[in-house]
CSV table of C-alpha atoms in Angstrom, one decimal:
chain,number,residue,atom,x,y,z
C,1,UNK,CA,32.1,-0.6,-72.3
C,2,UNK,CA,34.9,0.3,-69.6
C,3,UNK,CA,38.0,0.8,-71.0
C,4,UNK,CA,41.4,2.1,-69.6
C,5,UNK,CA,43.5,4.2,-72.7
C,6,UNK,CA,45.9,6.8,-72.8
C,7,UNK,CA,44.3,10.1,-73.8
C,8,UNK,CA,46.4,13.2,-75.0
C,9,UNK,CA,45.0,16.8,-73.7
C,10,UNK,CA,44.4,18.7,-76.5
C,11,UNK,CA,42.3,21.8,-75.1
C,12,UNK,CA,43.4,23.9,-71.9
C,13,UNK,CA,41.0,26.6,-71.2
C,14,UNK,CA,40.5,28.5,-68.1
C,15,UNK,CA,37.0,29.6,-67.3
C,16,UNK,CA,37.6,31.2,-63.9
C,17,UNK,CA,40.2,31.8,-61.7
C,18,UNK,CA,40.2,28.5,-60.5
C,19,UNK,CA,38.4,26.6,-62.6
C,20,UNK,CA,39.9,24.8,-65.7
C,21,UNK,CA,38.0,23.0,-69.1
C,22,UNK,CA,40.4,20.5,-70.0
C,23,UNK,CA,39.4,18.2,-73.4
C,24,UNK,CA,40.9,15.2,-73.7
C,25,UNK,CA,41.1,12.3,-77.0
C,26,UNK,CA,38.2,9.7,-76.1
C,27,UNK,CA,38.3,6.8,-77.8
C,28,UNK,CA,37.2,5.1,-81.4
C,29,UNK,CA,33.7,4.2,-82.0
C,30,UNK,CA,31.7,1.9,-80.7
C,31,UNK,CA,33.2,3.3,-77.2
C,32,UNK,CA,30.7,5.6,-75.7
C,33,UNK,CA,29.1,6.6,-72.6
C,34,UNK,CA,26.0,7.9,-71.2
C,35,UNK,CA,25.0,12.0,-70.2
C,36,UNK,CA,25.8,12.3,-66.7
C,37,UNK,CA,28.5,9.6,-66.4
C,38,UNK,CA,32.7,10.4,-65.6
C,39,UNK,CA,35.8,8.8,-66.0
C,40,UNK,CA,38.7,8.0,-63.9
C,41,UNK,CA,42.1,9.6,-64.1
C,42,UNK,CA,44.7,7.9,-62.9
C,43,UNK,CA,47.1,10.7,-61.7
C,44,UNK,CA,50.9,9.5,-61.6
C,45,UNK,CA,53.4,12.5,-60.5
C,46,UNK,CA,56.2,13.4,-59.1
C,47,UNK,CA,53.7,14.5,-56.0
C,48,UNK,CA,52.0,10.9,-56.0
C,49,UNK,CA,50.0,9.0,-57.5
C,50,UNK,CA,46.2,8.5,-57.3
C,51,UNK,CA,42.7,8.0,-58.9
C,52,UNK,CA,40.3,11.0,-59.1
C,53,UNK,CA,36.8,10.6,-60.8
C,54,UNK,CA,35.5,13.8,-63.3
C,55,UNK,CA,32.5,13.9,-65.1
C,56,UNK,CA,32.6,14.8,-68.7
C,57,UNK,CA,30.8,17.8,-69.6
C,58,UNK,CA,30.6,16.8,-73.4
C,59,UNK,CA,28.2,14.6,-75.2
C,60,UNK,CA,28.2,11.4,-76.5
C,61,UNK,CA,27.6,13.0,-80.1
C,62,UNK,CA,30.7,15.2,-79.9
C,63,UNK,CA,33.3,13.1,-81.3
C,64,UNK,CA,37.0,13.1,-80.9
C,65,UNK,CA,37.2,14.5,-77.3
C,66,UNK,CA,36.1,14.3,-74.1
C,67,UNK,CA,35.4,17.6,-72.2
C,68,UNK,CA,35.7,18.3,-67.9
C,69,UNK,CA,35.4,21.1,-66.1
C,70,UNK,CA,37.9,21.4,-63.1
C,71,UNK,CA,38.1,23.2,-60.2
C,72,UNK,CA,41.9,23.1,-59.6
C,73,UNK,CA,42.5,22.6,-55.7
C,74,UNK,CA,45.3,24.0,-54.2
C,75,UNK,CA,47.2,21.5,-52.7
C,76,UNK,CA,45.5,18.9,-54.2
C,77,UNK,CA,47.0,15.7,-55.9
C,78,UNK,CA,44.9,15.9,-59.1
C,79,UNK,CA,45.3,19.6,-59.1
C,80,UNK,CA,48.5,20.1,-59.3
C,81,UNK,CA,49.4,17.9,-62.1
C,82,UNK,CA,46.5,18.5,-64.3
C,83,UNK,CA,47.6,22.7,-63.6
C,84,UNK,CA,51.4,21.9,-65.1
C,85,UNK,CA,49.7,19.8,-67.8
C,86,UNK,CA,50.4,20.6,-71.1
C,87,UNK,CA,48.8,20.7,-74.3
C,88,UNK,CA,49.7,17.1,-75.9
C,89,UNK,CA,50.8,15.3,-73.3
C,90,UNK,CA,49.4,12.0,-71.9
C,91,UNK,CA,47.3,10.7,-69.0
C,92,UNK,CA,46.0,7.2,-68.4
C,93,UNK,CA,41.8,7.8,-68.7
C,94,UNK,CA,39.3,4.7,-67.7
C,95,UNK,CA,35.9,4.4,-68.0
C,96,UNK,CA,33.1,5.5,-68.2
C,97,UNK,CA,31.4,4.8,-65.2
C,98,UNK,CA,28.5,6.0,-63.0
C,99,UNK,CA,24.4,6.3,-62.8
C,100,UNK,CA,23.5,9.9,-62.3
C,101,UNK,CA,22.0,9.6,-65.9
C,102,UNK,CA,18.8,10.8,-67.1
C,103,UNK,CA,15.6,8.8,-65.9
C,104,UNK,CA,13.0,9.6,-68.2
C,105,UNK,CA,10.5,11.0,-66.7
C,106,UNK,CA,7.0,12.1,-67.1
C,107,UNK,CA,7.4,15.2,-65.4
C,108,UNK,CA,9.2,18.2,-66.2
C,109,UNK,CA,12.8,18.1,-64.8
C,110,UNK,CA,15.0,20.8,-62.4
C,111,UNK,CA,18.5,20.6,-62.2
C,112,UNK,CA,20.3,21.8,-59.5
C,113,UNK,CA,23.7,22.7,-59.4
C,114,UNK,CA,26.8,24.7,-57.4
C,115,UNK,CA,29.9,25.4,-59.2
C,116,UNK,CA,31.5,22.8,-60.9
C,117,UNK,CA,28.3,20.3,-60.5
C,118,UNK,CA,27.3,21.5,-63.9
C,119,UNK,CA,29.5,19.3,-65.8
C,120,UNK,CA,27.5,16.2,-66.0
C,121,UNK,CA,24.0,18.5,-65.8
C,122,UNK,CA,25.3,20.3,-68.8
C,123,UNK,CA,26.0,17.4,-70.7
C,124,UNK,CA,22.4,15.5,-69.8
C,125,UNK,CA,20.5,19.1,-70.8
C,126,UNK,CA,22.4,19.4,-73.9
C,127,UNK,CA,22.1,15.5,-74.7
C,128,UNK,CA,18.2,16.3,-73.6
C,129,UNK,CA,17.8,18.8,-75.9
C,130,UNK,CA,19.8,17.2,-79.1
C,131,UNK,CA,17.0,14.7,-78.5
C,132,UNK,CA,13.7,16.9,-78.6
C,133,UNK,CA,13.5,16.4,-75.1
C,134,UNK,CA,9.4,17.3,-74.8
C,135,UNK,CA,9.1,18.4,-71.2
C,136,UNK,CA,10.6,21.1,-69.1
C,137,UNK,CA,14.3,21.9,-68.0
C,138,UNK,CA,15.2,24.2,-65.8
C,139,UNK,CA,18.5,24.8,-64.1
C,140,UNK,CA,19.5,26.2,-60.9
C,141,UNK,CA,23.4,26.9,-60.7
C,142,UNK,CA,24.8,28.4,-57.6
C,143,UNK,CA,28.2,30.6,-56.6
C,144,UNK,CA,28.8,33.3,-54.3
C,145,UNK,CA,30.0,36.2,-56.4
C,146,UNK,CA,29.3,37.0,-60.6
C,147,UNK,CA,33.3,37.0,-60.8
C,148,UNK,CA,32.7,33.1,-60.2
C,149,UNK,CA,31.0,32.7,-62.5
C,150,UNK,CA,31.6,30.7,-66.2
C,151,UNK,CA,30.0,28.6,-69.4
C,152,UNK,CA,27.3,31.5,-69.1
C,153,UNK,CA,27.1,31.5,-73.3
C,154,UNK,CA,27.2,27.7,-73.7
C,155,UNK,CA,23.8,28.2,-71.3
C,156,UNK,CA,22.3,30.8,-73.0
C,157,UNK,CA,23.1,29.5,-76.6
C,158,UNK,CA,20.8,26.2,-75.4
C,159,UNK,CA,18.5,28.0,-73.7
C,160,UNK,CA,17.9,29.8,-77.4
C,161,UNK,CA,17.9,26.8,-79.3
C,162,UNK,CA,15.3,24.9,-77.2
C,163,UNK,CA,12.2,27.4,-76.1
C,164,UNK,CA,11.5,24.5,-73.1
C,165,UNK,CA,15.2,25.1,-71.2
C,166,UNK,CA,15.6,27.9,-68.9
C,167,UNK,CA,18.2,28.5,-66.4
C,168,UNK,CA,19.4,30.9,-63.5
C,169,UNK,CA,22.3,31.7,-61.8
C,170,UNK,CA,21.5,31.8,-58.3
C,171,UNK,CA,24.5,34.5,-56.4
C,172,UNK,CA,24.6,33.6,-52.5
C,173,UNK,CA,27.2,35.9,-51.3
C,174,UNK,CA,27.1,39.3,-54.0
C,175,UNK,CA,25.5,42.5,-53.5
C,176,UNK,CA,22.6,42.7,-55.9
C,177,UNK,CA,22.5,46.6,-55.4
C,178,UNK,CA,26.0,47.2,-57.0
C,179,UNK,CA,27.0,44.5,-59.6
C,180,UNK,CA,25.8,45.8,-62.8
C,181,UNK,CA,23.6,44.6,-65.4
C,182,UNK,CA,24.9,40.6,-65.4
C,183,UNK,CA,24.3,40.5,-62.1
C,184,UNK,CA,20.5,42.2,-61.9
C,185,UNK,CA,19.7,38.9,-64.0
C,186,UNK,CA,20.7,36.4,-61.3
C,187,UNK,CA,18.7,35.5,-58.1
C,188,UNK,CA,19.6,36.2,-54.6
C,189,UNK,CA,20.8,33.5,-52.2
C,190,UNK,CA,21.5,29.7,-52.5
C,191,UNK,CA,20.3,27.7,-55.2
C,192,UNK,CA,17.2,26.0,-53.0
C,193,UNK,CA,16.4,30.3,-52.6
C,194,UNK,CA,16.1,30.7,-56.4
C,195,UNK,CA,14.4,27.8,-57.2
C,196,UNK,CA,11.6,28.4,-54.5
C,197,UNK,CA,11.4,32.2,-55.7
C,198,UNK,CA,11.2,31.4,-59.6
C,199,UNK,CA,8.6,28.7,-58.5
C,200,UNK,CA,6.3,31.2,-56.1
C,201,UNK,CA,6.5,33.8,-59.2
C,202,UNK,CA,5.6,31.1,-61.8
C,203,UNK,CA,2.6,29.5,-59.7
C,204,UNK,CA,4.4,26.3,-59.9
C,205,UNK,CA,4.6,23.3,-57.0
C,206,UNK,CA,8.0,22.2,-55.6
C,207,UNK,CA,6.8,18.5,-55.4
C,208,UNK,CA,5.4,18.3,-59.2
C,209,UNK,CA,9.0,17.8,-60.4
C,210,UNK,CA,12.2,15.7,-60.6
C,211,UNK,CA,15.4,16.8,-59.5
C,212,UNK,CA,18.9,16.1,-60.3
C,213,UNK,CA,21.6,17.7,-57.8
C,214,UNK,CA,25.2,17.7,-58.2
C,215,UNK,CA,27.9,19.7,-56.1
C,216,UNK,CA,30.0,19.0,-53.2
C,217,UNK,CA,28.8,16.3,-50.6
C,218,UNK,CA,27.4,18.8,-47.9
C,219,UNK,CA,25.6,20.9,-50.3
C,220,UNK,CA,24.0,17.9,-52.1
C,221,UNK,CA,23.1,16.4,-48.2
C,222,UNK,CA,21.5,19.8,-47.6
C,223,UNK,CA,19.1,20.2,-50.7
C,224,UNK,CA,18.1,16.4,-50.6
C,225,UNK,CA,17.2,17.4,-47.0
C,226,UNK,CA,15.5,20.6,-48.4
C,227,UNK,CA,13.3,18.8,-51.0
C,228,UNK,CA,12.3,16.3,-48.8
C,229,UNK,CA,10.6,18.8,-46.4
C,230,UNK,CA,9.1,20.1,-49.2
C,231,UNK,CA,7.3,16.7,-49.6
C,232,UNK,CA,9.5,15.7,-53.1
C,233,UNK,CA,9.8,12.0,-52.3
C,234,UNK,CA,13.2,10.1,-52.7
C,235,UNK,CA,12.0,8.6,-56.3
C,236,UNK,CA,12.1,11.7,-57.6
C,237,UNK,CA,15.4,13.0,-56.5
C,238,UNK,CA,18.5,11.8,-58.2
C,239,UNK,CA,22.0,12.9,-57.3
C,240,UNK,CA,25.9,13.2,-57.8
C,241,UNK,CA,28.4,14.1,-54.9
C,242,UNK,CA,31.5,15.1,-56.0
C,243,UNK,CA,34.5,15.0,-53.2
C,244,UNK,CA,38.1,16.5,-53.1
């Protein structure tokens, strides 16, 4: 059920230097929405006014709020006002809306992901796993440095409550030689470098899974592209794009 309500920010927690989790009031039962969906914001400031679309990062079952994880441009209409937002006040929330939503499938599942792509992949593995999901999950999440990196103990708290969820953080840009303990746990390169590493280590086959990508439009482009000359056919390739 779409519906357009005014929602009061009552969480504002920042996770990296740029990136924001903000929880908002969702509405009375029997609103809901499905893992993997967003919702609208309808952005009015003094800088302009506009419509920008962020997925929630919570689950249905989590009642009372709504959860998003923002990357807060610089410059950016919906940046800008959601930075000065404070604690308590209003903004105008519609939806949900959207399909990147689990398929149940008969094979085990990756998820790949670059920075703030994980918000709707967290909320379908945790929605997964609240369900006795009883095949595979494995995530891929890419940045360029560790300092980039966030939600690390919301992974690894699922990854210890459900023995078939595993995930990596995949570091493109950081020098493996130098960055500590955290970092000796992540894989080198982009996210399509990890997962073809952890697969070659595990004896597993690109093409026996399904994939779920989110990230920015050129990234998402790029792995589709990748997994399709690996032989993974369209049907088994589902996707988000998220745009500035």
């Amino acid at each position: 059920m779409i519906l357009k309500y005014q929602s009061t920010l009552i969480e504002k927690m920042q996770l990296s230097e740029r990136v924001w989790k903000l929880s908002f009031t969702r509405p009375d039962d029997p609103w809901t929405f499905t893992a993997g969906q967003y919702m609208l914001f309808h952005i009015d400031a003094p800088q302009g006014k506009g419509i920008r679309q962020y997925s929630i990062a919570s689950t249905p079952s989590k009642r009372g709020q709504l959860d998003f994880i923002i990357e807060f441009v610089e410059h950016g209409l919906a940046g800008i006002a959601l930075n000065s937002m404070l604690v308590g006040e209003t903004l105008t929330l519609q939806g949900p809306a959207g399909v990147f939503t689990f398929q149940n499938p008969q094979r085990p599942v990756i998820f790949l992901a670059t920075g703030t792509g994980i918000a709707p992949i967290y909320s379908i593995i945790k929605d997964r796993i609240e369900h006795s999901h009883s095949l595979p999950l494995l995530l891929f999440w890419g940045f360029r440095y560790m300092e980039d990196t966030y939600f690390i103990d919301d992974l690894t708290a699922l990854q210890n409550q459900s023995p078939l969820f595993h995930f990596n953080v995949c570091l493109s840009r950081e020098d493996m030689n130098t960055g500590g303990s955290q970092v000796e746990q992540c894989l080198k390169g982009r996210v399509n470098q990890g997962l073809e590493e952890y697969l070659n280590k595990q004896g597993l086959s690109i093409a026996d899974f399904d994939y779920y990508l989110c990230g920015s439009k050129h990234i998402v482009d790029s792995l589709r592209q990748y997994l399709s000359d690996k032989h993974v056919t369209k049907d088994h390739i589902f996707f988000e794009k998220f745009t500035i």
